[in-house]
Short mmCIF file of C-alpha atoms in Angstrom, two decimals:
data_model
loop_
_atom_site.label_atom_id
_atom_site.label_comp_id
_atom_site.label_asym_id
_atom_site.label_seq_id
_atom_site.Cartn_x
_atom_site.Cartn_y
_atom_site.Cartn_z
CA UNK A 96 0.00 0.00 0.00
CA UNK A 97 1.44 3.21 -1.02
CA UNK A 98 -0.46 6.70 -0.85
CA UNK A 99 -3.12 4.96 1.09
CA UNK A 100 -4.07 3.45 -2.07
CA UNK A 101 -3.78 -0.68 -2.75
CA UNK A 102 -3.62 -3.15 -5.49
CA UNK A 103 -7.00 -3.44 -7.35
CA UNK A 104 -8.29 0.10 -6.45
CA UNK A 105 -10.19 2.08 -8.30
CA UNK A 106 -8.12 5.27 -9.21
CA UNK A 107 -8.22 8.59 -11.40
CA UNK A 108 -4.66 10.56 -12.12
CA UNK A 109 -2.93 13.39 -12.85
CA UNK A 110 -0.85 11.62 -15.88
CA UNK A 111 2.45 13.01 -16.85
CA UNK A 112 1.30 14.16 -20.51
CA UNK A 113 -0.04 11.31 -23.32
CA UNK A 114 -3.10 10.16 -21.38
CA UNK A 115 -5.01 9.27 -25.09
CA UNK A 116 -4.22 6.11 -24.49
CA UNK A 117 -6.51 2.64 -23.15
CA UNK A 118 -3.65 2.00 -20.69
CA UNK A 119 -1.20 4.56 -18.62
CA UNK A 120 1.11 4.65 -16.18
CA UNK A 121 1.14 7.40 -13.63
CA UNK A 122 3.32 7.88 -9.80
CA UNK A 123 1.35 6.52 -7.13
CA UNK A 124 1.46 9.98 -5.72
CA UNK A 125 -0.43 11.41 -8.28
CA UNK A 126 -3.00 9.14 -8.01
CA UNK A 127 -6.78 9.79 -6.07
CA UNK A 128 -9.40 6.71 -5.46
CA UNK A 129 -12.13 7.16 -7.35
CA UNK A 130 -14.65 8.36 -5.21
CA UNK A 131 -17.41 6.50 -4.19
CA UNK A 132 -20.40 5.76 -6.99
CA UNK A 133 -18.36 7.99 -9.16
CA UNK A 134 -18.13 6.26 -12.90
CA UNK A 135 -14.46 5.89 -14.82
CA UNK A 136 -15.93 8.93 -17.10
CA UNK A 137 -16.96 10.76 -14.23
CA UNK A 138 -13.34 10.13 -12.32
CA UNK A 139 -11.39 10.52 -15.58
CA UNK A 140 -13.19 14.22 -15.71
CA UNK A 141 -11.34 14.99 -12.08
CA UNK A 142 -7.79 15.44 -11.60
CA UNK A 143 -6.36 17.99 -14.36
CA UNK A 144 -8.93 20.70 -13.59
CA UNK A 145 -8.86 19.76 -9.58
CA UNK A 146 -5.19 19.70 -9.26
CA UNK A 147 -4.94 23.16 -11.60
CA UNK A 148 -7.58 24.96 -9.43
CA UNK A 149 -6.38 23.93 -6.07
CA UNK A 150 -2.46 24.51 -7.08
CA UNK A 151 -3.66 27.90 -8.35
CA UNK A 152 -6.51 29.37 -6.55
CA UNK A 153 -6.05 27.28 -3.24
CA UNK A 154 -2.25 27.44 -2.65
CA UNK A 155 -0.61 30.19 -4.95
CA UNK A 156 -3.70 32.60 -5.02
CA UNK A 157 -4.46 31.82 -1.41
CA UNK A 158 -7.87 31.98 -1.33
CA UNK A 159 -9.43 32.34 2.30
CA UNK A 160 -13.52 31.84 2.85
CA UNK A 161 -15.31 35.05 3.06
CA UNK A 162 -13.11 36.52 -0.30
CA UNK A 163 -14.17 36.93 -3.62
CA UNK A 164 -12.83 34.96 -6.54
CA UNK A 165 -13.05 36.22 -10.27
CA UNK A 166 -13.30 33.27 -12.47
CA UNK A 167 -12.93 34.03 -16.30
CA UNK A 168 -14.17 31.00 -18.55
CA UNK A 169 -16.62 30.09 -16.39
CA UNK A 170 -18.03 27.08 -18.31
CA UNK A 171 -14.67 25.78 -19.24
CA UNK A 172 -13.38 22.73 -17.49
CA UNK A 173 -11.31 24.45 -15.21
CA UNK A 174 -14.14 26.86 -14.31
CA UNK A 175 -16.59 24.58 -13.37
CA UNK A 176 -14.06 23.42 -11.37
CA UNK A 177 -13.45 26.55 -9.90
CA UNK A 178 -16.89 27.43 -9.38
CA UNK A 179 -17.91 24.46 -7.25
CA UNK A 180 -14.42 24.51 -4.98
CA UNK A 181 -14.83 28.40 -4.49
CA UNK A 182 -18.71 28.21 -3.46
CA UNK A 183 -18.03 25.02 -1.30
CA UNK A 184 -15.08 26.59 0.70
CA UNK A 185 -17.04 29.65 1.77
CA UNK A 186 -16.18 32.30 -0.92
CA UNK A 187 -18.10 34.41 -3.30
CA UNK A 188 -17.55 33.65 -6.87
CA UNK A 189 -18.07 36.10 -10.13
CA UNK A 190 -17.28 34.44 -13.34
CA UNK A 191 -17.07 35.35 -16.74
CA UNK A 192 -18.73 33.69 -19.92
CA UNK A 193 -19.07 33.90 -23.55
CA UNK A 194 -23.24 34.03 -23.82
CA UNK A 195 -26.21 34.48 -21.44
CA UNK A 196 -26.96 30.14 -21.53
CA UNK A 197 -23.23 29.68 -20.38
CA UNK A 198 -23.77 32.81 -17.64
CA UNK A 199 -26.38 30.28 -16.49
CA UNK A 200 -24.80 27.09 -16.28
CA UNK A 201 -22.50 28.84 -14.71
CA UNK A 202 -24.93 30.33 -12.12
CA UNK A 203 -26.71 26.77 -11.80
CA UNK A 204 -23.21 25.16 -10.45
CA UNK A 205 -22.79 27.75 -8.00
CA UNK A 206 -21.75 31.40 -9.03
CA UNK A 207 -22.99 33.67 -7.35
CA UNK A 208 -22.49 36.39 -10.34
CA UNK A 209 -22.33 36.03 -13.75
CA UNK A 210 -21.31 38.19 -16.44
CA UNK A 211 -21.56 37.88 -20.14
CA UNK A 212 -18.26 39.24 -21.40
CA UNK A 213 -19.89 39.86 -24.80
CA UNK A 214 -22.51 42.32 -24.24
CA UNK A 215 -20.69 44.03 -20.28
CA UNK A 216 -17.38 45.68 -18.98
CA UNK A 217 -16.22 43.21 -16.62
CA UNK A 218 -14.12 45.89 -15.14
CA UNK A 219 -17.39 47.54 -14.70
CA UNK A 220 -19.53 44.43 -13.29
CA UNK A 221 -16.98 43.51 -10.82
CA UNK A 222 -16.67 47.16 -9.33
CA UNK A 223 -20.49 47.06 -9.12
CA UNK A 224 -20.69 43.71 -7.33
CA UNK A 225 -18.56 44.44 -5.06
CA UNK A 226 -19.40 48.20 -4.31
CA UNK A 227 -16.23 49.18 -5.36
CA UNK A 228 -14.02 46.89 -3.57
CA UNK A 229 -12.75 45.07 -6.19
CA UNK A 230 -12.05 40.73 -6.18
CA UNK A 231 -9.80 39.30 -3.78
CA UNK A 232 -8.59 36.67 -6.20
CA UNK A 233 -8.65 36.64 -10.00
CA UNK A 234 -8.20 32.98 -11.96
CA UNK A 235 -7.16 34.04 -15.67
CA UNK A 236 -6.77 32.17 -18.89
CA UNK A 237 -6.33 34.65 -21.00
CA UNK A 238 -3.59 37.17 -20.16
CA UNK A 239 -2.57 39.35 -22.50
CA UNK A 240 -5.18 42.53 -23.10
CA UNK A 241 -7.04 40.82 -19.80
CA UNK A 242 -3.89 41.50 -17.12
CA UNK A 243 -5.06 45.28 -17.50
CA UNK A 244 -8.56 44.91 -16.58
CA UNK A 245 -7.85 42.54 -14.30
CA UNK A 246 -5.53 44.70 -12.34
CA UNK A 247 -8.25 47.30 -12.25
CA UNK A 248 -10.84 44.61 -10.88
CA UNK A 249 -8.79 43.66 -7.69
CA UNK A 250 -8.93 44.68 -4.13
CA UNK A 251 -6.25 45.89 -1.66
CA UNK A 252 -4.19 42.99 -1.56
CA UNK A 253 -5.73 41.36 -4.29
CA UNK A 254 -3.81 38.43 -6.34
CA UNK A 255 -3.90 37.56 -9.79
CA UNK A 256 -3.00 34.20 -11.04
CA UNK A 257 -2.68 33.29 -14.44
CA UNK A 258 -2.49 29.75 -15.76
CA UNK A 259 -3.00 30.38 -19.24
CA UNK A 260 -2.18 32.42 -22.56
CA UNK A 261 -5.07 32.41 -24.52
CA UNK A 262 -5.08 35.88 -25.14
CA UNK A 263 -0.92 36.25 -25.86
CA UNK A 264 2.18 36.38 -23.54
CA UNK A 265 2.43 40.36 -24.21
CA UNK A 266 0.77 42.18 -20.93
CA UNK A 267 0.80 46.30 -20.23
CA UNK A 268 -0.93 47.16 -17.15
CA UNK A 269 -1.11 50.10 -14.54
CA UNK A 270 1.99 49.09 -12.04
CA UNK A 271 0.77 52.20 -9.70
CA UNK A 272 -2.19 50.46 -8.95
CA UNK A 273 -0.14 47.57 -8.07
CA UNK A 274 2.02 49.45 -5.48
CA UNK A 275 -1.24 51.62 -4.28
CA UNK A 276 -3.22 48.33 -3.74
CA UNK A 277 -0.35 45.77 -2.57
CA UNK A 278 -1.22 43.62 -5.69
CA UNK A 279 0.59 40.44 -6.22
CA UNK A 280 0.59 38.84 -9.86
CA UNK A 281 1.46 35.27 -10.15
CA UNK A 282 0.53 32.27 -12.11
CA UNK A 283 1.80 28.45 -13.02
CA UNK A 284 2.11 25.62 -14.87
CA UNK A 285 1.63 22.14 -13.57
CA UNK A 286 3.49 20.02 -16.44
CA UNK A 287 7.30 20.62 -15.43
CA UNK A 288 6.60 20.26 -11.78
CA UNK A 289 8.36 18.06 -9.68
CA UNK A 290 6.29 14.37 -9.00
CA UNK A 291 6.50 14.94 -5.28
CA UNK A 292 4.92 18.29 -5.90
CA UNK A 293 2.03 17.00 -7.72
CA UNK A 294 1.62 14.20 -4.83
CA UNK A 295 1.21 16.65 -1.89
CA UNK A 296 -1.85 18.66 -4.39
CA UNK A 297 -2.92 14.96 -4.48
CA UNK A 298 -2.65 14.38 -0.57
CA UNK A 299 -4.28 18.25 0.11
CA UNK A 300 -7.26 17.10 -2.51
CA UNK A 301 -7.74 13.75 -0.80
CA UNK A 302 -8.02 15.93 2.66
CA UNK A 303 -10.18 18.96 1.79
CA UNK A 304 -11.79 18.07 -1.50
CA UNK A 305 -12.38 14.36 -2.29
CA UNK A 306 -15.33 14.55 0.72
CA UNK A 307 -16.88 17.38 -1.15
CA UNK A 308 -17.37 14.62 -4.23
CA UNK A 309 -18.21 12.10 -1.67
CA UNK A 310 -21.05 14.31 -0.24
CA UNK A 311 -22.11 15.75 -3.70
CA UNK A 312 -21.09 18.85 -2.66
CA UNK A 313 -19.01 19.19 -5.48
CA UNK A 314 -19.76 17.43 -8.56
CA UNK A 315 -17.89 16.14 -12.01
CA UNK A 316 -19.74 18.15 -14.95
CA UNK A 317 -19.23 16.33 -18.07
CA UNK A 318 -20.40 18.21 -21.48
CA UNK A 319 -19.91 15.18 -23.91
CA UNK A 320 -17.62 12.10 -24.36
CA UNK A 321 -16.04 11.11 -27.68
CA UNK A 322 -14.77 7.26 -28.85
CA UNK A 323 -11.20 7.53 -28.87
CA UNK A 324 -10.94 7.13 -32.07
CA UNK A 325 -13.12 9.99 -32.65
CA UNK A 326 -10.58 12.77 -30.77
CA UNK A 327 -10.47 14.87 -33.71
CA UNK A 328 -14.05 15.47 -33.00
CA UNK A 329 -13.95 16.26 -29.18
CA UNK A 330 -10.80 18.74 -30.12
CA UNK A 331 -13.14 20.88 -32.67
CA UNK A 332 -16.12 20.81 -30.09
CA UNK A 333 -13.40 22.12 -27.92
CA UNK A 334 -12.00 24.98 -30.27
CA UNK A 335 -15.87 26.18 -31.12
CA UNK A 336 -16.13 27.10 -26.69
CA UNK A 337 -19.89 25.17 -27.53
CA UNK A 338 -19.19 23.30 -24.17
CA UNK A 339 -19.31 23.85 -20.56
CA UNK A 340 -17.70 21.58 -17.97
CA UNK A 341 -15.04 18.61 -19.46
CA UNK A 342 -15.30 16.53 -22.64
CA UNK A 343 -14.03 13.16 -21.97
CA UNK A 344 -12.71 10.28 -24.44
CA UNK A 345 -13.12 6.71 -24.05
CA UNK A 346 -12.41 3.40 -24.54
#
């Protein structure tokens, strides 16, 4: 027994990279049991956008209950995600989204606020939702023309963690703000991180989030799944931002 885990569990795993594949190996550290009544689809949905949002928002962005998390892509994986983990660990939660159906999915799994990126100013939302205080915590996929705004959206003491690049590497923002407010910009990538890094996310998960799942309090929101064979597919669906939650492939 290793990772309080033992031959002929049931487990779901944050895989190194080239997890298309019937059959994969992953450290044992890395590895969660699949929680109880859970299906493989709905366990195979789990660990990149749980280990990504508690790395990020949990740890790095230090998110405490009673703050306010910005979530942008709301009905992405990792925003669904980041929804249900925000709401069930006391904070408020404002997300972004594309169109006024994915404003309420998003609103459905927990948000508090949504805001359709499309047709408002999220600067301008935000300040209104929060009376002018600004977010404690921003999660951003985007960067680029977005580090601006977002900087303009937080509080005194606010941080902002990006984990993406959607929107290009190339960032100008106010830095008297940041010195006025006490702002702290940050962000990561999980990929080239250490294994023993990745197993102590795992452990913290096990600890604070896996009896969320077990009590339903947080739950796996699956858009579609796709034959294997048929990844081409899932990867256009993907591309169009027609889905909210995870699209999963099988076997």
């Amino acid at each position: 027994a290793q990772a309080g885990l033992h031959v002929g569990d049931r487990v779901c795993a944050l895989v190194a990279g080239g997890g298309y594949a019937q059959w994969c190996v992953a450290p044992v550290v890395q590895c969660l049991p699949v929680p109880a009544g859970f299906s493989d689809v709905e366990a195979a949905s789990l660990p990149e956008t749980f280990f990504t949002v508690w790395s990020n928002v949990f740890e790095r962005g230090r998110l405490q209950p009673g703050e306010v998390l910005l979530v942008q892509g709301g009905s992405s994986g990792i925003g669904v995600t980041a929804i249900q983990l925000g709401r069930a660990l006391g904070a408020t939660v404002i997300v972004t989204a594309g169109s006024d159906d994915k404003c309420a999915a998003c609103l459905a799994l927990g948000a508090h606020h949504a805001i359709n990126y499309r047709t408002q100013d999220f600067v301008a939302e935000v300040q209104r939702i929060t009376a002018g205080k600004g977010v404690d915590v921003v999660l951003d996929m985007v960067a680029g023309s977005y580090v601006a705004r977002e900087v303009q959206c937080l509080a005194e003491d606010g941080r902002l963690v990006i984990i993406a690049v959607q929107g290009g590497v190339q960032s100008t923002f106010d830095a008297g703000l940041v010195l006025r407010r006490r702002l702290t910009i940050t962000g990561s990538t999980l990929r080239p991180r250490p294994v023993a890094f990745k197993g102590a996310i795992a452990q913290a998960l096990r600890e604070r989030v896996w009896p969320l799942l077990a009590a339903g309090a947080v739950r796996p929101v699956i858009h579609r799944t796709f034959a294997a064979a048929d990844a081409a597919q899932a990867h256009a669906l993907m591309e169009s931002s027609q889905h909210t939650g995870k699209i999963v492939l099988t076997w």
